[in-house]
mmCIF file of C-alpha atoms and ligand atoms in Angstrom:
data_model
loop_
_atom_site.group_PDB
_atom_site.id
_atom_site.type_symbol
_atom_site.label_atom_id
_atom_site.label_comp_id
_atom_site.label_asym_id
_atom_site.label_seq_id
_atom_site.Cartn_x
_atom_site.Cartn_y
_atom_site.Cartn_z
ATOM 1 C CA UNK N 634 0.380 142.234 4.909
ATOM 2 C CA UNK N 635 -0.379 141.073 8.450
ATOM 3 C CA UNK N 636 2.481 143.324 9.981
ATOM 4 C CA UNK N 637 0.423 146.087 8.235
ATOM 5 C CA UNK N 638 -2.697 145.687 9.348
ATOM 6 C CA UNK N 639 -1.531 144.512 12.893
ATOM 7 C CA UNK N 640 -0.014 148.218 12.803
ATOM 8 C CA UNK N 641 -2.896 150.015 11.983
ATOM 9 C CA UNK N 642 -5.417 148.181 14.290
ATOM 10 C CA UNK N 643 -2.929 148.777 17.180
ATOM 11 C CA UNK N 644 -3.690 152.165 16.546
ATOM 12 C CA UNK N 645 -7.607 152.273 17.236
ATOM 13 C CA UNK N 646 -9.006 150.872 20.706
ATOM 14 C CA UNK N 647 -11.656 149.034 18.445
ATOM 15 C CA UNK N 648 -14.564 150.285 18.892
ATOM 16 C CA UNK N 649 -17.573 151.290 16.491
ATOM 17 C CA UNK N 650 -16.664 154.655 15.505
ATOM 18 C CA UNK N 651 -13.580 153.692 14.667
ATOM 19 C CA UNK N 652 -14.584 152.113 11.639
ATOM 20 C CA UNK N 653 -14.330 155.065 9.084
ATOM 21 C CA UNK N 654 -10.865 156.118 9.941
ATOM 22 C CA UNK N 655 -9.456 152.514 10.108
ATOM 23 C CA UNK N 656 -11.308 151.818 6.198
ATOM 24 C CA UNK N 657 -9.086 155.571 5.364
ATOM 25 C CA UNK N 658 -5.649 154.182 6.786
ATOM 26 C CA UNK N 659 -6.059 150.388 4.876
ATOM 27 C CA UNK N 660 -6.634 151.986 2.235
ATOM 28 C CA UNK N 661 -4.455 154.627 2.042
ATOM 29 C CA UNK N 662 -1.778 151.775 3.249
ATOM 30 C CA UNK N 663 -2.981 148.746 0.515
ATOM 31 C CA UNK N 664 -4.397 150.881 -2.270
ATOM 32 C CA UNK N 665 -7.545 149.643 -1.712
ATOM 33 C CA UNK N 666 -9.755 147.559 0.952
ATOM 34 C CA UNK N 667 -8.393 143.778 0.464
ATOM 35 C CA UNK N 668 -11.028 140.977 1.523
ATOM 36 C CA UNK N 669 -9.043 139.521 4.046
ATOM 37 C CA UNK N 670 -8.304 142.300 6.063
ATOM 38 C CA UNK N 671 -12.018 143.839 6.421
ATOM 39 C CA UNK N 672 -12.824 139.631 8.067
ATOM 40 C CA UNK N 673 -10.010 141.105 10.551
ATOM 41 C CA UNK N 674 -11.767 144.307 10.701
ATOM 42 C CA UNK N 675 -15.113 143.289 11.372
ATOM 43 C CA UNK N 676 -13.952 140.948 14.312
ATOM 44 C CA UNK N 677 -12.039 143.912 15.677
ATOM 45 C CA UNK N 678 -14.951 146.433 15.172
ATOM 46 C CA UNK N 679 -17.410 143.336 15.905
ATOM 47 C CA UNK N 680 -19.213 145.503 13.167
ATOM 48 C CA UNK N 681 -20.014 142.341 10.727
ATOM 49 C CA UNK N 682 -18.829 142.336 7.693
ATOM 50 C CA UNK N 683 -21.885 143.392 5.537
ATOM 51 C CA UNK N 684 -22.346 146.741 6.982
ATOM 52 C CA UNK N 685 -18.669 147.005 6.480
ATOM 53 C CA UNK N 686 -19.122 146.193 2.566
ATOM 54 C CA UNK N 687 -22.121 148.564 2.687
ATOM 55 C CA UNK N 688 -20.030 151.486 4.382
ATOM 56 C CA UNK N 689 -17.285 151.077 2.431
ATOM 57 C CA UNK N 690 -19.267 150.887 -1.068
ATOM 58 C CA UNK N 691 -21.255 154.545 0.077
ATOM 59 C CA UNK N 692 -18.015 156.154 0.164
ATOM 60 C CA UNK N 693 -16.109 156.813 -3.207
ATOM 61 C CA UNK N 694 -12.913 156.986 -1.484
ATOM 62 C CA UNK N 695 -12.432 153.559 -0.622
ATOM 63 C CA UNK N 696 -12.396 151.000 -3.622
ATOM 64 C CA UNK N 697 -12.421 146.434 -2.951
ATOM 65 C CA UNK N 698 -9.801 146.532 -6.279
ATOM 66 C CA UNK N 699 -6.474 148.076 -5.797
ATOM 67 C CA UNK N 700 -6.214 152.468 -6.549
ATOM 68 C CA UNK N 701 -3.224 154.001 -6.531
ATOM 69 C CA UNK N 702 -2.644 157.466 -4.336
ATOM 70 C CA UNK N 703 -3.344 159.159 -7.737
ATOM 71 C CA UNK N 704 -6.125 157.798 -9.258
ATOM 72 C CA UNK N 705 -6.689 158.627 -13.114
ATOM 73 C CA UNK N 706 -10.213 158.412 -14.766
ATOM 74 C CA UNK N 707 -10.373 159.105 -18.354
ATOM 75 C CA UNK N 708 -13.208 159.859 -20.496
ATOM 76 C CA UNK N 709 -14.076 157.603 -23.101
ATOM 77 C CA UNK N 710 -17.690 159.158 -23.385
ATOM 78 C CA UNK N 711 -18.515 160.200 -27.230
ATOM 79 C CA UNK N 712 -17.755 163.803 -26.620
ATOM 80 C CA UNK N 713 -14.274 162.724 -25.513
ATOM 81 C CA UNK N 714 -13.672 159.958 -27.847
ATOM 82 C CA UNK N 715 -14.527 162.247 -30.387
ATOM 83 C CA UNK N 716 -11.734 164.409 -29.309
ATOM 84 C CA UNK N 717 -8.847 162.011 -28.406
ATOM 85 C CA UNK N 718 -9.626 160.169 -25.739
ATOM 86 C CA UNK N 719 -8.245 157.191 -26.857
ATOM 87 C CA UNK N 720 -5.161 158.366 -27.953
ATOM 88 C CA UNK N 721 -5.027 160.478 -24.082
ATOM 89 C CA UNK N 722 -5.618 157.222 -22.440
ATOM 90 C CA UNK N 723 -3.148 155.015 -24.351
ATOM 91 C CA UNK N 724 -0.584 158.110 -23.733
ATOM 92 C CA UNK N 725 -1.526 157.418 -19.700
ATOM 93 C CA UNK N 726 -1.213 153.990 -20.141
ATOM 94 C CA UNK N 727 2.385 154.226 -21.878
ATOM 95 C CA UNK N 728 3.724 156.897 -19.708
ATOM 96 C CA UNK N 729 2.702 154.914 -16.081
ATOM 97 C CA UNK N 730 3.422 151.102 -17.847
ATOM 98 C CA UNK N 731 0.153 149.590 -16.652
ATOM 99 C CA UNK N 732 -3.484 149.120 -18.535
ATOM 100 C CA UNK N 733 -6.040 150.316 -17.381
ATOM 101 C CA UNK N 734 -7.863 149.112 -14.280
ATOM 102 C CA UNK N 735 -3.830 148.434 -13.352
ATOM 103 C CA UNK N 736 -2.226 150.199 -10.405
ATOM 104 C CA UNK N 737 2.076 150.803 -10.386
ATOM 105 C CA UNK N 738 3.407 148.713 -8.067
ATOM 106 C CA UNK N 739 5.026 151.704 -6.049
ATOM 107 C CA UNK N 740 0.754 152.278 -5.605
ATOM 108 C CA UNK N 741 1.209 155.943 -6.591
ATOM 109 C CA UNK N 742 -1.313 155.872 -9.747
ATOM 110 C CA UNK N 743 -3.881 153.755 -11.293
ATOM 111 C CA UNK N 744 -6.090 154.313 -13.871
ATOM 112 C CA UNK N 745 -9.880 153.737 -15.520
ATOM 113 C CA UNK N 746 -11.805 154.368 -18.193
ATOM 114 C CA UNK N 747 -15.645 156.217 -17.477
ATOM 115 C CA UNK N 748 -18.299 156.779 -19.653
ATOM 116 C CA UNK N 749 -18.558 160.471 -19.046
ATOM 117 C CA UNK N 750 -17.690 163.167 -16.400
ATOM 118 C CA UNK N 751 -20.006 165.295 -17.019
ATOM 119 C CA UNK N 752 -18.274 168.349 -18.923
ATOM 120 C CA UNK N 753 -18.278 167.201 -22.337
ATOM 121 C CA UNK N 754 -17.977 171.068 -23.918
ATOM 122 C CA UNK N 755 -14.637 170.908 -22.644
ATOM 123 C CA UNK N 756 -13.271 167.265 -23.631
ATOM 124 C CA UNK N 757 -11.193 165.540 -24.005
ATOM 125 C CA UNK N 758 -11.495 165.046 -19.759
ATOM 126 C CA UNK N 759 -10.052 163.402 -17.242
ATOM 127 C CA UNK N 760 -9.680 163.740 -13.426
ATOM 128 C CA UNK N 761 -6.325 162.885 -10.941
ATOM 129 C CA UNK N 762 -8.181 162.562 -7.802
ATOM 130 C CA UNK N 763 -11.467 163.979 -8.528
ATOM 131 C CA UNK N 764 -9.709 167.044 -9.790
ATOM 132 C CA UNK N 765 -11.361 167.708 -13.408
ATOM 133 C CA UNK N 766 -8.365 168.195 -16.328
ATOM 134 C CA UNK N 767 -10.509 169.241 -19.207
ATOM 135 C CA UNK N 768 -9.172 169.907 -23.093
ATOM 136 C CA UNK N 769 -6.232 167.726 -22.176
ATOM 137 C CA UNK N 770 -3.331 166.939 -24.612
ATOM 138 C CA UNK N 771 -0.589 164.606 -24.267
ATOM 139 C CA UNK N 772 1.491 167.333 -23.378
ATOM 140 C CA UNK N 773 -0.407 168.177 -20.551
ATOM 141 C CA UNK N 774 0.194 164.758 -19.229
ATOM 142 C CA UNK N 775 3.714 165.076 -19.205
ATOM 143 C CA UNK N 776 3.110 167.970 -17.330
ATOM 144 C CA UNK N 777 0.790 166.578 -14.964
ATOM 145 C CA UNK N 778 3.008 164.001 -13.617
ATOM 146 C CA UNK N 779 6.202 165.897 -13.922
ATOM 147 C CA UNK N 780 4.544 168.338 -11.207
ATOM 148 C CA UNK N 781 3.155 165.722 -9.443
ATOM 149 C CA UNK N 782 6.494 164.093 -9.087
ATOM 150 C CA UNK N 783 7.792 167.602 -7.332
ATOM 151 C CA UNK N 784 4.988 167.855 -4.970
ATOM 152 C CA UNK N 785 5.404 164.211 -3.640
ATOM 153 C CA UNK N 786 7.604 164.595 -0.832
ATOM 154 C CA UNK N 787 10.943 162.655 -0.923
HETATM 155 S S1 FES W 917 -18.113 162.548 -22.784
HETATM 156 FE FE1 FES W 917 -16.364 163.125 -21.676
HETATM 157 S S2 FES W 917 -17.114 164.514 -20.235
HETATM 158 FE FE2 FES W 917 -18.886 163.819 -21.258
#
């Protein structure tokens, strides 16, 4: 982990402003923004560490538990429950071999559970990086991650 983050500081000259852009690469490196490094990133910012926890939490790209690239959030809201969402999520679950809040240890996908997205006429929902996937099936999900496996460059 230090080798990583060693890497990615040696990038920045340290200032201020860098602060957004080195938040992106840890967590686009770690899955997520580990404790340990933001102590290393406020003393190479010198931004302390509570406007670094308050930056961080204001954006919903960067997460304090580990996300993978692909980040899953299924509906479990009535609308959706009503219409499978269980069965949708369970069919994530089995296809990826972790539970939710669980990321795959190659960091490509993780997955959660929300209350509701906010386009219940078309559940069951979920979104893969924000991007909505309404009236899913479990055969769209085999879909879904066949085509993301052909777009992720070897
Ligand atoms: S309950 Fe699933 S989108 Fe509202």
């Amino acid at each position: 982990m230090e080798k990583r983050i060693s890497k990615i500081l040696s990038s920045y000259p340290g200032d201020r402003s860098d602060l957004i852009p080195i938040l992106q690469d840890i967590q686009s490196n770690f899955g997520y923004l580990p404790e340990e490094i933001l102590k290393e990133v406020s003393s190479f910012t010198r931004v302390p560490e509570s406007e670094i926890y308050g930056v961080a939490s204001f954006y919903s790209q960067f997460s304090f538990t580990p996300k993978g690239k692909n980040h899953i959030m299924v509906c479990t809201g009535t609308a959706c429950h009503v219409k499978g969402a269980d069965q949708i999520k369970e069919g994530i679950e089995r296809h990826l071999g972790i539970e939710e809040g669980g990321v795959t240890p190659d960091l490509e996908y993780s997955i959660e559970s929300v209350g509701c997205l906010g386009c219940c006429a078309l559940a069951p929902c979920a979104t893969v990086n924000d991007e909505i996937k309404s009236n899913i099936t479990l055969k769209d999900i085999k879909k879904i991650f066949r085509r993301r496996k052909r777009e992720k460059p070897s």
